[in-house]
Amino acid sequence: MKTNFTHLFLTILLSSSFGYAQMVTSITGSNTHINDAIVLDEDGNLYGSYFSGGNTGAVYKLTPEGDLSIFSEGYSSCNGLDFDNEGQLYVVDFTSSNITHQIYKLDSNGDKTAYGPKLSGASGILFDPNSDTLYVSTYNSSVNAIVKLAPDGTVVTHCDHESLNGPVGLAFDDDANLYV
């Protein structure tokens, strides 16, 4: 399916002005269901998550030529997306009926493998540009925090402060300062 997005260029331009960032947006079009995180791979393909609130969550792939397809499906509600330093895509399944959420690593076919432990309220994700540590924003009725998830599954709280009210989007600047 070919898709024409007139405002997509502006979104990509804005996202590329930050060194690394998880964008939260909506892209509309015929049969398009991207309404949460978006990320770009090295080939210019855009991946977007569909936060459905039901059992129809999916990750979509939009090529530079405008071809749109479902890259990975079978989620309750897809939320955060990011690539690691080796180009592997990760997604958060934010299950509305269960406060504990799972992060998945996706292979080149979109097949998923659980990554790390389930995290209460996991939402946004962003890899540290200088390491293989994954930063995860979490929020629920009792915890609003940013945690660091190491490849061995170790979870360490990076920041938990009362001023974090439903943190989702994460970004690093060129000096590796984290913004929420």
Short mmCIF file of N, CA and C in Angstrom, two decimals:
data_model
loop_
_atom_site.label_atom_id
_atom_site.label_comp_id
_atom_site.label_asym_id
_atom_site.label_seq_id
_atom_site.Cartn_x
_atom_site.Cartn_y
_atom_site.Cartn_z
N MET A 1 0.83 -1.17 0.00
CA MET A 1 0.00 0.00 0.00
C MET A 1 0.88 1.24 0.00
N LYS A 2 0.63 2.15 -0.91
CA LYS A 2 1.36 3.41 -0.97
C LYS A 2 0.66 4.44 -0.09
N THR A 3 1.46 5.21 0.63
CA THR A 3 0.92 6.22 1.53
C THR A 3 1.61 7.54 1.26
N ASN A 4 0.87 8.62 1.26
CA ASN A 4 1.42 9.94 1.07
C ASN A 4 1.17 10.76 2.33
N PHE A 5 2.22 11.16 2.98
CA PHE A 5 2.10 11.93 4.22
C PHE A 5 2.71 13.30 4.01
N THR A 6 1.89 14.34 4.03
CA THR A 6 2.40 15.68 3.78
C THR A 6 3.15 16.25 4.97
N HIS A 7 2.78 15.87 6.18
CA HIS A 7 3.45 16.43 7.35
C HIS A 7 4.56 15.53 7.89
N LEU A 8 4.81 14.42 7.23
CA LEU A 8 5.82 13.48 7.71
C LEU A 8 7.21 14.08 7.66
N PHE A 9 7.53 14.84 6.60
CA PHE A 9 8.84 15.45 6.47
C PHE A 9 9.15 16.35 7.67
N LEU A 10 8.19 17.15 8.08
CA LEU A 10 8.38 18.04 9.22
C LEU A 10 8.65 17.23 10.49
N THR A 11 7.91 16.16 10.69
CA THR A 11 8.11 15.31 11.86
C THR A 11 9.51 14.72 11.86
N ILE A 12 9.97 14.22 10.72
CA ILE A 12 11.31 13.64 10.63
C ILE A 12 12.36 14.71 10.81
N LEU A 13 12.16 15.88 10.23
CA LEU A 13 13.10 16.98 10.38
C LEU A 13 13.24 17.38 11.84
N LEU A 14 12.13 17.49 12.53
CA LEU A 14 12.17 17.85 13.94
C LEU A 14 12.84 16.76 14.77
N SER A 15 12.56 15.50 14.48
CA SER A 15 13.15 14.42 15.27
C SER A 15 14.64 14.30 15.02
N SER A 16 15.10 14.66 13.83
CA SER A 16 16.53 14.55 13.56
C SER A 16 17.31 15.71 14.17
N SER A 17 16.64 16.76 14.63
CA SER A 17 17.35 17.87 15.26
C SER A 17 17.82 17.51 16.66
N PHE A 18 17.23 16.48 17.27
CA PHE A 18 17.71 15.96 18.54
C PHE A 18 18.64 14.80 18.22
N GLY A 19 19.67 14.61 19.05
CA GLY A 19 20.60 13.52 18.80
C GLY A 19 19.89 12.18 18.80
N TYR A 20 19.13 11.91 19.81
CA TYR A 20 18.42 10.65 19.97
C TYR A 20 17.11 10.98 20.67
N ALA A 21 16.00 10.47 20.19
CA ALA A 21 14.73 10.79 20.84
C ALA A 21 13.67 9.77 20.50
N GLN A 22 12.75 9.57 21.44
CA GLN A 22 11.54 8.83 21.15
C GLN A 22 10.47 9.87 20.86
N MET A 23 9.89 9.82 19.69
CA MET A 23 8.84 10.75 19.32
C MET A 23 7.49 10.11 19.61
N VAL A 24 6.54 10.91 20.05
CA VAL A 24 5.17 10.45 20.23
C VAL A 24 4.31 11.31 19.32
N THR A 25 3.59 10.67 18.40
CA THR A 25 2.87 11.42 17.39
C THR A 25 1.72 10.60 16.85
N SER A 26 0.97 11.18 15.96
CA SER A 26 -0.05 10.45 15.19
C SER A 26 0.18 10.73 13.73
N ILE A 27 0.15 9.69 12.93
CA ILE A 27 0.24 9.83 11.48
C ILE A 27 -1.05 9.25 10.93
N THR A 28 -1.76 10.06 10.20
CA THR A 28 -3.06 9.62 9.70
C THR A 28 -3.01 9.41 8.20
N GLY A 29 -3.84 8.54 7.74
CA GLY A 29 -3.95 8.24 6.33
C GLY A 29 -4.82 7.02 6.17
N SER A 30 -5.07 6.63 4.95
CA SER A 30 -5.90 5.47 4.69
C SER A 30 -5.27 4.22 5.29
N ASN A 31 -5.98 3.54 6.17
CA ASN A 31 -5.53 2.31 6.83
C ASN A 31 -4.22 2.48 7.60
N THR A 32 -3.97 3.68 8.09
CA THR A 32 -2.77 3.95 8.87
C THR A 32 -3.14 4.06 10.34
N HIS A 33 -2.41 3.34 11.16
CA HIS A 33 -2.72 3.33 12.59
C HIS A 33 -1.46 3.60 13.41
N ILE A 34 -0.76 4.65 13.12
CA ILE A 34 0.42 5.03 13.90
C ILE A 34 0.00 6.18 14.79
N ASN A 35 -0.03 5.92 16.11
CA ASN A 35 -0.50 6.96 17.01
C ASN A 35 0.33 7.07 18.27
N ASP A 36 1.54 6.55 18.23
CA ASP A 36 2.37 6.67 19.43
C ASP A 36 3.82 6.92 19.03
N ALA A 37 4.72 6.02 19.36
CA ALA A 37 6.14 6.25 19.11
C ALA A 37 6.50 6.07 17.64
N ILE A 38 7.49 6.84 17.19
CA ILE A 38 8.06 6.64 15.86
C ILE A 38 9.58 6.68 15.97
N VAL A 39 10.23 5.85 15.16
CA VAL A 39 11.69 5.85 15.06
C VAL A 39 12.08 5.56 13.62
N LEU A 40 13.29 5.98 13.25
CA LEU A 40 13.82 5.74 11.92
C LEU A 40 14.98 4.76 11.99
N ASP A 41 15.08 3.85 11.01
CA ASP A 41 16.25 2.99 10.94
C ASP A 41 17.30 3.64 10.03
N GLU A 42 18.43 2.98 9.86
CA GLU A 42 19.53 3.54 9.06
C GLU A 42 19.19 3.67 7.59
N ASP A 43 18.19 2.93 7.11
CA ASP A 43 17.79 2.98 5.71
C ASP A 43 16.68 3.99 5.43
N GLY A 44 16.26 4.72 6.46
CA GLY A 44 15.21 5.72 6.29
C GLY A 44 13.80 5.18 6.43
N ASN A 45 13.66 3.92 6.84
CA ASN A 45 12.33 3.37 7.11
C ASN A 45 11.82 3.92 8.43
N LEU A 46 10.56 4.30 8.46
CA LEU A 46 9.94 4.79 9.69
C LEU A 46 9.14 3.64 10.30
N TYR A 47 9.33 3.43 11.59
CA TYR A 47 8.55 2.43 12.33
C TYR A 47 7.68 3.20 13.31
N GLY A 48 6.41 2.85 13.39
CA GLY A 48 5.49 3.53 14.28
C GLY A 48 4.64 2.54 15.03
N SER A 49 4.33 2.87 16.28
CA SER A 49 3.53 1.95 17.09
C SER A 49 2.08 2.39 17.12
N TYR A 50 1.22 1.39 17.23
CA TYR A 50 -0.22 1.62 17.34
C TYR A 50 -0.64 1.26 18.75
N PHE A 51 -0.95 2.28 19.54
CA PHE A 51 -1.42 2.11 20.91
C PHE A 51 -2.93 2.00 20.86
N SER A 52 -3.42 0.77 20.87
CA SER A 52 -4.83 0.54 20.59
C SER A 52 -5.73 0.54 21.81
N GLY A 53 -5.16 0.22 22.98
CA GLY A 53 -6.00 0.08 24.16
C GLY A 53 -6.76 -1.24 24.16
N GLY A 54 -6.54 -2.06 23.19
CA GLY A 54 -7.18 -3.38 23.09
C GLY A 54 -6.13 -4.40 22.72
N ASN A 55 -6.50 -5.43 22.05
CA ASN A 55 -5.53 -6.46 21.67
C ASN A 55 -5.17 -6.38 20.20
N THR A 56 -5.09 -5.17 19.67
CA THR A 56 -4.77 -4.99 18.26
C THR A 56 -3.53 -4.13 18.07
N GLY A 57 -2.68 -4.03 19.09
CA GLY A 57 -1.45 -3.25 18.98
C GLY A 57 -0.52 -3.83 17.93
N ALA A 58 0.17 -2.95 17.21
CA ALA A 58 1.07 -3.40 16.16
C ALA A 58 2.17 -2.37 15.95
N VAL A 59 3.23 -2.82 15.28
CA VAL A 59 4.30 -1.92 14.83
C VAL A 59 4.21 -1.88 13.31
N TYR A 60 4.12 -0.67 12.77
CA TYR A 60 4.03 -0.47 11.34
C TYR A 60 5.38 -0.02 10.78
N LYS A 61 5.61 -0.36 9.52
CA LYS A 61 6.82 0.05 8.82
C LYS A 61 6.41 0.85 7.59
N LEU A 62 6.99 2.04 7.45
CA LEU A 62 6.75 2.91 6.31
C LEU A 62 8.08 3.15 5.61
N THR A 63 8.19 2.69 4.36
CA THR A 63 9.44 2.84 3.61
C THR A 63 9.55 4.25 3.04
N PRO A 64 10.75 4.67 2.64
CA PRO A 64 10.90 5.98 2.00
C PRO A 64 10.09 6.11 0.72
N GLU A 65 9.77 4.98 0.09
CA GLU A 65 8.94 4.99 -1.13
C GLU A 65 7.45 5.12 -0.83
N GLY A 66 7.07 5.06 0.44
CA GLY A 66 5.67 5.21 0.82
C GLY A 66 4.92 3.91 1.02
N ASP A 67 5.62 2.77 1.02
CA ASP A 67 4.96 1.49 1.24
C ASP A 67 4.76 1.28 2.74
N LEU A 68 3.53 1.03 3.13
CA LEU A 68 3.17 0.84 4.53
C LEU A 68 2.77 -0.61 4.76
N SER A 69 3.30 -1.22 5.84
CA SER A 69 2.94 -2.59 6.16
C SER A 69 3.02 -2.79 7.68
N ILE A 70 2.36 -3.84 8.14
CA ILE A 70 2.49 -4.23 9.55
C ILE A 70 3.81 -4.99 9.66
N PHE A 71 4.71 -4.52 10.52
CA PHE A 71 6.00 -5.16 10.72
C PHE A 71 5.92 -6.23 11.81
N SER A 72 5.17 -5.95 12.87
CA SER A 72 5.04 -6.90 13.98
C SER A 72 3.69 -6.66 14.64
N GLU A 73 3.02 -7.74 15.02
CA GLU A 73 1.70 -7.61 15.65
C GLU A 73 1.54 -8.63 16.75
N GLY A 74 0.37 -8.60 17.40
CA GLY A 74 0.10 -9.52 18.49
C GLY A 74 0.37 -8.91 19.85
N TYR A 75 0.18 -7.61 19.95
CA TYR A 75 0.39 -6.87 21.20
C TYR A 75 -0.94 -6.37 21.72
N SER A 76 -0.98 -6.06 23.00
CA SER A 76 -2.16 -5.41 23.55
C SER A 76 -2.17 -3.96 23.08
N SER A 77 -1.13 -3.23 23.43
CA SER A 77 -0.99 -1.83 23.02
C SER A 77 0.49 -1.50 22.91
N CYS A 78 0.96 -1.29 21.69
CA CYS A 78 2.37 -0.92 21.50
C CYS A 78 2.60 0.50 21.97
N ASN A 79 3.74 0.70 22.60
CA ASN A 79 4.07 2.03 23.08
C ASN A 79 5.46 2.41 22.60
N GLY A 80 6.44 2.51 23.48
CA GLY A 80 7.77 2.97 23.12
C GLY A 80 8.46 2.08 22.10
N LEU A 81 9.28 2.72 21.25
CA LEU A 81 10.10 2.05 20.25
C LEU A 81 11.50 2.64 20.28
N ASP A 82 12.50 1.82 20.05
CA ASP A 82 13.85 2.33 19.83
C ASP A 82 14.73 1.23 19.25
N PHE A 83 15.80 1.66 18.58
CA PHE A 83 16.80 0.76 18.05
C PHE A 83 18.01 0.74 18.97
N ASP A 84 18.63 -0.44 19.13
CA ASP A 84 19.88 -0.50 19.87
C ASP A 84 21.02 -0.12 18.93
N ASN A 85 22.24 -0.14 19.44
CA ASN A 85 23.40 0.26 18.65
C ASN A 85 23.72 -0.71 17.52
N GLU A 86 23.10 -1.89 17.51
CA GLU A 86 23.31 -2.87 16.43
C GLU A 86 22.16 -2.86 15.43
N GLY A 87 21.20 -1.94 15.60
CA GLY A 87 20.10 -1.82 14.66
C GLY A 87 18.91 -2.71 14.92
N GLN A 88 18.83 -3.33 16.10
CA GLN A 88 17.69 -4.17 16.46
C GLN A 88 16.59 -3.30 17.07
N LEU A 89 15.36 -3.52 16.65
CA LEU A 89 14.22 -2.74 17.12
C LEU A 89 13.63 -3.35 18.39
N TYR A 90 13.24 -2.48 19.32
CA TYR A 90 12.62 -2.88 20.58
C TYR A 90 11.28 -2.16 20.70
N VAL A 91 10.31 -2.81 21.37
CA VAL A 91 8.99 -2.23 21.56
C VAL A 91 8.48 -2.58 22.96
N VAL A 92 7.69 -1.68 23.52
CA VAL A 92 7.02 -1.93 24.80
C VAL A 92 5.58 -2.34 24.52
N ASP A 93 5.15 -3.45 25.12
CA ASP A 93 3.73 -3.82 25.08
C ASP A 93 3.12 -3.32 26.38
N PHE A 94 2.38 -2.23 26.27
CA PHE A 94 1.75 -1.58 27.41
C PHE A 94 0.36 -2.17 27.57
N THR A 95 0.24 -3.19 28.39
CA THR A 95 -1.01 -3.92 28.55
C THR A 95 -1.91 -3.21 29.53
N SER A 96 -3.03 -2.70 29.07
CA SER A 96 -3.91 -1.91 29.92
C SER A 96 -4.57 -2.72 31.03
N SER A 97 -4.73 -4.02 30.85
CA SER A 97 -5.39 -4.83 31.87
C SER A 97 -4.40 -5.37 32.90
N ASN A 98 -3.11 -5.11 32.69
CA ASN A 98 -2.09 -5.63 33.58
C ASN A 98 -1.06 -4.53 33.79
N ILE A 99 -0.81 -4.16 35.03
CA ILE A 99 0.09 -3.05 35.33
C ILE A 99 1.54 -3.36 34.99
N THR A 100 1.88 -4.62 34.77
CA THR A 100 3.25 -5.01 34.44
C THR A 100 3.38 -5.16 32.93
N HIS A 101 4.35 -4.50 32.37
CA HIS A 101 4.50 -4.44 30.92
C HIS A 101 5.80 -5.10 30.48
N GLN A 102 5.82 -5.60 29.25
CA GLN A 102 6.97 -6.32 28.72
C GLN A 102 7.61 -5.56 27.57
N ILE A 103 8.94 -5.56 27.54
CA ILE A 103 9.70 -5.03 26.43
C ILE A 103 10.10 -6.22 25.56
N TYR A 104 9.99 -6.03 24.24
CA TYR A 104 10.35 -7.09 23.30
C TYR A 104 11.43 -6.60 22.34
N LYS A 105 12.33 -7.52 21.99
CA LYS A 105 13.32 -7.30 20.94
C LYS A 105 12.76 -7.95 19.68
N LEU A 106 12.78 -7.21 18.58
CA LEU A 106 12.23 -7.73 17.32
C LEU A 106 13.36 -8.08 16.36
N ASP A 107 13.22 -9.21 15.68
CA ASP A 107 14.21 -9.56 14.66
C ASP A 107 13.83 -8.90 13.34
N SER A 108 14.59 -9.17 12.30
CA SER A 108 14.37 -8.51 11.00
C SER A 108 13.05 -8.88 10.35
N ASN A 109 12.39 -9.97 10.83
CA ASN A 109 11.07 -10.37 10.33
C ASN A 109 9.93 -9.85 11.19
N GLY A 110 10.26 -9.16 12.28
CA GLY A 110 9.23 -8.66 13.19
C GLY A 110 8.83 -9.64 14.27
N ASP A 111 9.53 -10.79 14.33
CA ASP A 111 9.25 -11.77 15.39
C ASP A 111 9.82 -11.26 16.70
N LYS A 112 9.08 -11.46 17.79
CA LYS A 112 9.46 -10.85 19.07
C LYS A 112 9.99 -11.88 20.06
N THR A 113 10.91 -11.39 20.91
CA THR A 113 11.47 -12.15 22.02
C THR A 113 11.46 -11.24 23.23
N ALA A 114 10.97 -11.71 24.36
CA ALA A 114 10.94 -10.89 25.58
C ALA A 114 12.36 -10.44 25.91
N TYR A 115 12.49 -9.18 26.32
CA TYR A 115 13.77 -8.60 26.68
C TYR A 115 13.70 -8.08 28.11
N GLY A 116 14.49 -8.66 28.97
CA GLY A 116 14.53 -8.23 30.36
C GLY A 116 13.27 -8.64 31.10
N PRO A 117 13.20 -8.23 32.38
CA PRO A 117 12.03 -8.57 33.18
C PRO A 117 10.84 -7.68 32.82
N LYS A 118 9.64 -8.11 33.19
CA LYS A 118 8.48 -7.24 33.06
C LYS A 118 8.67 -6.07 34.02
N LEU A 119 8.29 -4.88 33.57
CA LEU A 119 8.48 -3.67 34.37
C LEU A 119 7.15 -2.99 34.62
N SER A 120 6.88 -2.70 35.85
CA SER A 120 5.63 -2.05 36.22
C SER A 120 5.51 -0.69 35.54
N GLY A 121 4.50 -0.53 34.71
CA GLY A 121 4.22 0.75 34.08
C GLY A 121 5.17 1.16 32.97
N ALA A 122 5.94 0.22 32.40
CA ALA A 122 6.88 0.57 31.33
C ALA A 122 6.15 1.23 30.17
N SER A 123 6.73 2.30 29.64
CA SER A 123 6.08 3.05 28.58
C SER A 123 7.08 3.43 27.48
N GLY A 124 7.85 4.48 27.71
CA GLY A 124 8.83 4.93 26.72
C GLY A 124 10.16 4.23 26.91
N ILE A 125 10.90 4.05 25.81
CA ILE A 125 12.23 3.44 25.89
C ILE A 125 13.20 4.23 25.02
N LEU A 126 14.47 4.22 25.46
CA LEU A 126 15.51 4.90 24.70
C LEU A 126 16.86 4.33 25.10
N PHE A 127 17.63 3.88 24.10
CA PHE A 127 18.96 3.35 24.38
C PHE A 127 19.93 4.49 24.60
N ASP A 128 20.81 4.30 25.58
CA ASP A 128 21.91 5.23 25.82
C ASP A 128 22.78 5.22 24.56
N PRO A 129 23.08 6.39 23.99
CA PRO A 129 23.86 6.41 22.74
C PRO A 129 25.30 5.93 22.92
N ASN A 130 25.77 5.84 24.17
CA ASN A 130 27.15 5.46 24.43
C ASN A 130 27.30 4.07 25.04
N SER A 131 26.20 3.35 25.17
CA SER A 131 26.27 2.01 25.77
C SER A 131 25.08 1.18 25.31
N ASP A 132 24.93 0.00 25.89
CA ASP A 132 23.79 -0.86 25.56
C ASP A 132 22.73 -0.83 26.66
N THR A 133 22.76 0.21 27.48
CA THR A 133 21.77 0.39 28.54
C THR A 133 20.50 0.98 27.96
N LEU A 134 19.36 0.41 28.34
CA LEU A 134 18.06 0.89 27.88
C LEU A 134 17.41 1.70 29.01
N TYR A 135 17.08 2.95 28.72
CA TYR A 135 16.33 3.77 29.67
C TYR A 135 14.84 3.53 29.42
N VAL A 136 14.08 3.39 30.50
CA VAL A 136 12.66 3.08 30.41
C VAL A 136 11.88 4.05 31.30
N SER A 137 10.91 4.74 30.71
CA SER A 137 10.02 5.56 31.53
C SER A 137 8.90 4.66 32.03
N THR A 138 8.58 4.80 33.31
CA THR A 138 7.53 3.98 33.92
C THR A 138 6.53 4.88 34.63
N TYR A 139 5.28 4.51 34.52
CA TYR A 139 4.28 5.22 35.31
C TYR A 139 3.06 4.34 35.53
N ASN A 140 2.55 4.44 36.74
CA ASN A 140 1.29 3.82 37.14
C ASN A 140 0.80 4.54 38.37
N SER A 141 -0.13 4.00 39.10
CA SER A 141 -0.73 4.71 40.23
C SER A 141 0.24 4.94 41.38
N SER A 142 1.34 4.18 41.44
CA SER A 142 2.25 4.33 42.57
C SER A 142 3.68 4.69 42.18
N VAL A 143 4.07 4.50 40.93
CA VAL A 143 5.46 4.72 40.54
C VAL A 143 5.54 5.57 39.27
N ASN A 144 6.28 6.65 39.35
CA ASN A 144 6.64 7.46 38.18
C ASN A 144 8.15 7.57 38.22
N ALA A 145 8.83 6.92 37.29
CA ALA A 145 10.28 6.86 37.37
C ALA A 145 10.90 6.64 36.00
N ILE A 146 12.21 6.84 35.96
CA ILE A 146 13.03 6.44 34.83
C ILE A 146 13.98 5.39 35.38
N VAL A 147 13.99 4.22 34.76
CA VAL A 147 14.89 3.14 35.20
C VAL A 147 15.85 2.81 34.07
N LYS A 148 16.97 2.20 34.44
CA LYS A 148 17.95 1.74 33.47
C LYS A 148 17.91 0.22 33.46
N LEU A 149 17.78 -0.36 32.28
CA LEU A 149 17.73 -1.80 32.11
C LEU A 149 18.99 -2.24 31.38
N ALA A 150 19.81 -3.03 32.06
CA ALA A 150 21.04 -3.56 31.46
C ALA A 150 20.72 -4.82 30.67
N PRO A 151 21.58 -5.19 29.71
CA PRO A 151 21.34 -6.40 28.91
C PRO A 151 21.21 -7.67 29.74
N ASP A 152 21.80 -7.70 30.93
CA ASP A 152 21.70 -8.90 31.77
C ASP A 152 20.41 -8.93 32.58
N GLY A 153 19.52 -7.92 32.37
CA GLY A 153 18.24 -7.88 33.06
C GLY A 153 18.24 -7.09 34.35
N THR A 154 19.39 -6.57 34.75
CA THR A 154 19.47 -5.76 35.96
C THR A 154 18.73 -4.44 35.75
N VAL A 155 17.90 -4.08 36.72
CA VAL A 155 17.14 -2.83 36.66
C VAL A 155 17.58 -1.94 37.81
N VAL A 156 17.94 -0.70 37.49
CA VAL A 156 18.36 0.27 38.49
C VAL A 156 17.55 1.54 38.27
N THR A 157 17.04 2.11 39.36
CA THR A 157 16.30 3.37 39.24
C THR A 157 17.28 4.50 38.94
N HIS A 158 17.00 5.22 37.87
CA HIS A 158 17.80 6.38 37.48
C HIS A 158 17.25 7.65 38.14
N CYS A 159 15.93 7.75 38.16
CA CYS A 159 15.29 8.94 38.72
C CYS A 159 13.85 8.59 39.09
N ASP A 160 13.46 8.90 40.30
CA ASP A 160 12.05 8.81 40.68
C ASP A 160 11.73 10.02 41.54
N HIS A 161 10.97 10.90 41.00
CA HIS A 161 10.69 12.17 41.66
C HIS A 161 9.21 12.49 41.50
N GLU A 162 8.65 13.14 42.49
CA GLU A 162 7.22 13.46 42.44
C GLU A 162 6.86 14.35 41.26
N SER A 163 7.83 15.07 40.70
CA SER A 163 7.53 15.93 39.56
C SER A 163 7.36 15.13 38.26
N LEU A 164 7.76 13.87 38.25
CA LEU A 164 7.52 13.01 37.09
C LEU A 164 6.06 12.56 37.15
N ASN A 165 5.25 13.11 36.29
CA ASN A 165 3.82 12.81 36.29
C ASN A 165 3.45 12.15 34.96
N GLY A 166 3.56 10.82 34.93
CA GLY A 166 3.26 10.09 33.70
C GLY A 166 4.33 10.26 32.64
N PRO A 167 5.61 10.03 32.98
CA PRO A 167 6.67 10.21 31.98
C PRO A 167 6.55 9.20 30.84
N VAL A 168 6.77 9.66 29.62
CA VAL A 168 6.72 8.77 28.46
C VAL A 168 7.92 9.03 27.56
N GLY A 169 7.91 10.14 26.83
CA GLY A 169 8.96 10.44 25.85
C GLY A 169 10.30 10.73 26.50
N LEU A 170 11.36 10.23 25.86
CA LEU A 170 12.72 10.40 26.34
C LEU A 170 13.59 10.90 25.20
N ALA A 171 14.60 11.73 25.52
CA ALA A 171 15.53 12.22 24.49
C ALA A 171 16.89 12.51 25.12
N PHE A 172 17.94 12.25 24.36
CA PHE A 172 19.28 12.64 24.74
C PHE A 172 19.71 13.80 23.86
N ASP A 173 20.45 14.76 24.43
CA ASP A 173 21.06 15.79 23.58
C ASP A 173 22.45 15.33 23.17
N ASP A 174 23.18 16.17 22.46
CA ASP A 174 24.51 15.80 21.97
C ASP A 174 25.52 15.54 23.07
N ASP A 175 25.26 16.04 24.28
CA ASP A 175 26.15 15.81 25.42
C ASP A 175 25.68 14.66 26.29
N ALA A 176 24.74 13.86 25.80
CA ALA A 176 24.18 12.68 26.50
C ALA A 176 23.41 13.05 27.75
N ASN A 177 22.85 14.27 27.82
CA ASN A 177 21.93 14.62 28.89
C ASN A 177 20.56 14.06 28.54
N LEU A 178 19.92 13.43 29.51
CA LEU A 178 18.61 12.80 29.30
C LEU A 178 17.51 13.80 29.59
N TYR A 179 16.55 13.91 28.67
CA TYR A 179 15.38 14.75 28.86
C TYR A 179 14.14 13.89 28.86
N VAL A 180 13.19 14.20 29.75
CA VAL A 180 11.95 13.46 29.89
C VAL A 180 10.79 14.36 29.52
#
